[in-house]
PDB file of C-alpha atoms in Angstrom:
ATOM      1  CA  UNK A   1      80.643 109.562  64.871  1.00  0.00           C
ATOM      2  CA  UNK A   2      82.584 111.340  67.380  1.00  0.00           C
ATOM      3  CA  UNK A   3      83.366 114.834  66.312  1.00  0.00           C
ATOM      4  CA  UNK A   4      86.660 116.565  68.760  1.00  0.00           C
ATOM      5  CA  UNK A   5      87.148 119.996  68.221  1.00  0.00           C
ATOM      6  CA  UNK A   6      91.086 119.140  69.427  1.00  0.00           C
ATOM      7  CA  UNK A   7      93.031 121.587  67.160  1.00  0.00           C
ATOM      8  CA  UNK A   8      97.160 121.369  67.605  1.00  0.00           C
ATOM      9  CA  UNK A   9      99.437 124.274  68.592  1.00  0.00           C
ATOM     10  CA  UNK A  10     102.820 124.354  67.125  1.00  0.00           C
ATOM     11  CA  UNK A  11     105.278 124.173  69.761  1.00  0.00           C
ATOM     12  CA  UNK A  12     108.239 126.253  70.210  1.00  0.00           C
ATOM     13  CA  UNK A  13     109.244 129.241  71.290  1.00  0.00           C
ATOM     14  CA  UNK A  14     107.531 132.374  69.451  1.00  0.00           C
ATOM     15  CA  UNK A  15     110.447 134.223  67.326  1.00  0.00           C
ATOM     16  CA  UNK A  16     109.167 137.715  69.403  1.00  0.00           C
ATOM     17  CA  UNK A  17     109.688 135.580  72.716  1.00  0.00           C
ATOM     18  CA  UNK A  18     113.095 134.608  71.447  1.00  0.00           C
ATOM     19  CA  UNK A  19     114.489 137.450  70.282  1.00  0.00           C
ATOM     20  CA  UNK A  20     113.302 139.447  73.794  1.00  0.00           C
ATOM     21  CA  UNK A  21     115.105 136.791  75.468  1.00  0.00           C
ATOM     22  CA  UNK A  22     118.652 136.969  73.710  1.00  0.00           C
ATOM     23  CA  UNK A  23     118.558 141.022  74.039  1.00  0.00           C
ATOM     24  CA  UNK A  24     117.969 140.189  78.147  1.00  0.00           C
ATOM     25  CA  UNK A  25     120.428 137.960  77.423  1.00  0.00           C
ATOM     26  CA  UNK A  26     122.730 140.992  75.679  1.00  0.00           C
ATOM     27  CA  UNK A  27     121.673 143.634  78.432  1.00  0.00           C
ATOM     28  CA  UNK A  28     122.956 141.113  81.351  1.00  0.00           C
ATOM     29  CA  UNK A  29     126.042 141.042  79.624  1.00  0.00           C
ATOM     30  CA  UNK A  30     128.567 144.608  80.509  1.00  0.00           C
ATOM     31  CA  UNK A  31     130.547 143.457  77.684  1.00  0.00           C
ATOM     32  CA  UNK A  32     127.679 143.697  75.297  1.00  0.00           C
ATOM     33  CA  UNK A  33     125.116 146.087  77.087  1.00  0.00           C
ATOM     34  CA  UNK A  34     126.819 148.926  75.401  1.00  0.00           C
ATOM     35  CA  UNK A  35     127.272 147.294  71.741  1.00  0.00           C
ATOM     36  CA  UNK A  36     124.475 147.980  68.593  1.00  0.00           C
ATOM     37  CA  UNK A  37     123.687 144.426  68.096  1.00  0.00           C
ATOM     38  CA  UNK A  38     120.371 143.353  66.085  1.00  0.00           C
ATOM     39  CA  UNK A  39     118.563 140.139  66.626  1.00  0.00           C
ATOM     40  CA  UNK A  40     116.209 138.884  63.933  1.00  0.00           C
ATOM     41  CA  UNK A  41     114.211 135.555  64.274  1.00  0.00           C
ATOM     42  CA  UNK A  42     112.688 133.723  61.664  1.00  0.00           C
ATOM     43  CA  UNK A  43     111.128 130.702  62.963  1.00  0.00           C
ATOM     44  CA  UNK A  44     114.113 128.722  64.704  1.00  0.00           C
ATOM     45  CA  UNK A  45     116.814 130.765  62.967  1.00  0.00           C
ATOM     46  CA  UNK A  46     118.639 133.624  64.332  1.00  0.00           C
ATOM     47  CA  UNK A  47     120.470 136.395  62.269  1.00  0.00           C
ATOM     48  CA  UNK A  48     122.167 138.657  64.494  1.00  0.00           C
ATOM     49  CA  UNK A  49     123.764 142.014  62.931  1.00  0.00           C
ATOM     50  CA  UNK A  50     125.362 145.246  63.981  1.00  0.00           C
ATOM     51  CA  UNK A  51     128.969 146.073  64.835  1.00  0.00           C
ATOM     52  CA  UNK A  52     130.811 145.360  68.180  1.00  0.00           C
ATOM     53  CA  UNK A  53     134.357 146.586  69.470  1.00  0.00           C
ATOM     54  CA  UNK A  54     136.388 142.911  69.926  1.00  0.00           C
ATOM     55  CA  UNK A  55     136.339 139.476  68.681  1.00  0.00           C
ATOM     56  CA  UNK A  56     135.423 138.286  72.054  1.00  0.00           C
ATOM     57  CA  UNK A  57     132.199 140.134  71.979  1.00  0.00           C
ATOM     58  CA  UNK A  58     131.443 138.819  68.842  1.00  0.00           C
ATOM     59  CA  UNK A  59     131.519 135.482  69.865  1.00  0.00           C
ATOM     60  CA  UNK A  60     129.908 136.239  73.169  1.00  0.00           C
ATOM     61  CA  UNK A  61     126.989 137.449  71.559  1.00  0.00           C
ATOM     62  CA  UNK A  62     126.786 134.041  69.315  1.00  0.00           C
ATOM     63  CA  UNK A  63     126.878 132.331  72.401  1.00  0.00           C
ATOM     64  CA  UNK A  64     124.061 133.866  73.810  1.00  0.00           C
ATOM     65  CA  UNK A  65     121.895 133.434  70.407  1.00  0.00           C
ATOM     66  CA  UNK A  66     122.945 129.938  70.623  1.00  0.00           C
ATOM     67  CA  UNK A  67     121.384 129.262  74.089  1.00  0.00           C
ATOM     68  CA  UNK A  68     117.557 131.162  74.184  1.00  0.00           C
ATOM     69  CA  UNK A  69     115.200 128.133  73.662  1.00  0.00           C
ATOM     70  CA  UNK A  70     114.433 126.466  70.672  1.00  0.00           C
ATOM     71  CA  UNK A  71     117.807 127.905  68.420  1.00  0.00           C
ATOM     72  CA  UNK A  72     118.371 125.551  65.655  1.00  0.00           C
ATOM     73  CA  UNK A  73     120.434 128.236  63.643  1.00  0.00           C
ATOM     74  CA  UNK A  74     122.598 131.157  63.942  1.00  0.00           C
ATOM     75  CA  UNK A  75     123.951 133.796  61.147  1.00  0.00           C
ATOM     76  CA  UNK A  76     126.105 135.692  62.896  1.00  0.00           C
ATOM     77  CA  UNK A  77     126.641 138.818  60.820  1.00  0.00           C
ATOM     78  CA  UNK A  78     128.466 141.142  63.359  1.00  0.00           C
ATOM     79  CA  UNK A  79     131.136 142.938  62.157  1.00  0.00           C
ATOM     80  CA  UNK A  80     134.103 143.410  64.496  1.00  0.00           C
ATOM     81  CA  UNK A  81     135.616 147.489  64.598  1.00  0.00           C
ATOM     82  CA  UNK A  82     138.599 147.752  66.005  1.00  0.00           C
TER      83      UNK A  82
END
């Protein structure tokens, strides 16, 4: 018989790769740069925590978790201070 030594990948974005790309994604934005945000990825879901000073923000920085690659889920525990 024919024997392939063929083993599969997953595909998808690794959660490091991922959560490097949505705190680029924070630093390019001035509204954000300056806010203490936290990304954590497990697998394809996205918890992001930490406070921020407007509502706007908040939802700015959902935004961005919501567009890196391969984002099936965001828990967006940022907590607005006024």
């Amino acid at each position: 018989g024919v024997n392939d030594l063929i083993t599969l990948a997953p595909s998808g974005p690794i959660a490091v790769v991922v959560a490097d790309r949505i705190a680029q994604a924070f630093a390019r934005n001035a509204d954000l740069a300056d806010d203490d945000v936290s990304v954590m990825v497990e697998g394809r879901a996205v918890t992001l925590a930490g406070t921020v000073s407007t509502w706007s923000e908040c939802v700015e920085a959902e935004d961005a978790a919501w567009r890196a690659a391969g984002v099936r889920e965001v828990v967006n525990n940022i907590l607005v201070t006024y």
